[in-house]
Amino acid sequence: MAISKILLYYKFTPIADPKAVMLWQRDLCEGLGLRGRILISEHGINGTVGGDIDACKKYLRKTKDYPGFHDMEFKWSEGGAEDFPKLSVKVRDEIVAFGVPGELKVDDQGVVGGGVHLKPEEVNELVEKHGDEVVFFDGRNAMEAEIGRFRDAVVPDVETTHDFIAEIESGKYDDLKDKPVVTYCTGGIRCEVLSSLMINRGFKEVYQIDGGIVRYGEKYGNKGLWEGSLYVFDKRMHMEFGEDYKRVGHCIHCGDPSNKFEHCVNEDTCRELVLMCPDCHGSVASRHCGREDCRQVAAELAAAEAR
Ligand SMILES: [Zn+2]
Ligand SMILES: [Zn+2]
């Protein structure tokens, strides 16, 4: 059987003609039978594609032919084309949607005016040096932090990346403006942008972690400053850096440990993903998000099932 893989990558680099790059990338992927999702803007590229391992290798090589992408890092992951419904290659105003396309500045070195990049060991050195002064600032959606986060991290109240601007302008975090702040996210891309937006708004000492939580976790497992599970955007929904991970998340119904987000049973009107333990998810009556109308729908479904 042929071996399949998934490639994850991003690069901030000026792209003079995003449309031309989009058409080239689409042709390239179609020709190689790859599926996935690629976003291109005048600031760079952000993609996840899967397929046959040889096709992935060819894709990587051809993509690096583009001058701005020659030193782009590709991360290999388990999976394949079947993990994606189709191939989607699009031009967008932003490759990460913060809602401020005009603010981000990019040159051939990457994002201009972003946070200082730290390797995983440099993160620990910073904390050893400054102790509790160092603040970890979660650059993900608040939901993702429910199952894992850096120790004592600040988790902003954001549902989507679009909410960050209002959040950091709200005044809630003004006491962090003179402290060392380490932004972090899954693979590092969101913090490339977020750290620059924070610096533009008066945060004086902002850092970001090279390769994000993924690289930090690969280096330190559960023995470092990361605690819990990592939310991931594929059907697994979560991953751990070894079995000895801290149980951070809890079932919304019974409070038992859980690291698995489940859909509310009231699918017609509710898109909510909530933490449920296998027992509570296993019973229709409790397979809801906690909202009153959803609880009622669950109760009705359970009654119908019992009939
Ligand atoms: Zn439960
Ligand atoms: Zn619901």
PDB file of C-alpha atoms and ligand atoms in Angstrom, residues 264 266 270 272 288-291 294, ligand 2:
ATOM      1  CA  CYS A 264     -23.907  19.511  20.851  1.00  0.00           C
ATOM      2  CA  ASN A 266     -28.895  20.046  18.840  1.00  0.00           C
ATOM      3  CA  CYS A 270     -26.235  24.853  17.736  1.00  0.00           C
ATOM      4  CA  GLU A 272     -21.158  24.506  19.928  1.00  0.00           C
ATOM      5  CA  HIS A 288     -25.812  18.859  24.835  1.00  0.00           C
ATOM      6  CA  CYS A 289     -23.819  22.055  25.347  1.00  0.00           C
ATOM      7  CA  GLY A 290     -25.639  23.245  28.447  1.00  0.00           C
ATOM      8  CA  ARG A 291     -27.851  25.826  26.737  1.00  0.00           C
ATOM      9  CA  CYS A 294     -30.271  22.317  23.675  1.00  0.00           C
TER      10      CYS A 294
HETATM   11 ZN    ZN B   2     -26.119  23.416  22.083  1.00  0.00          ZN
END
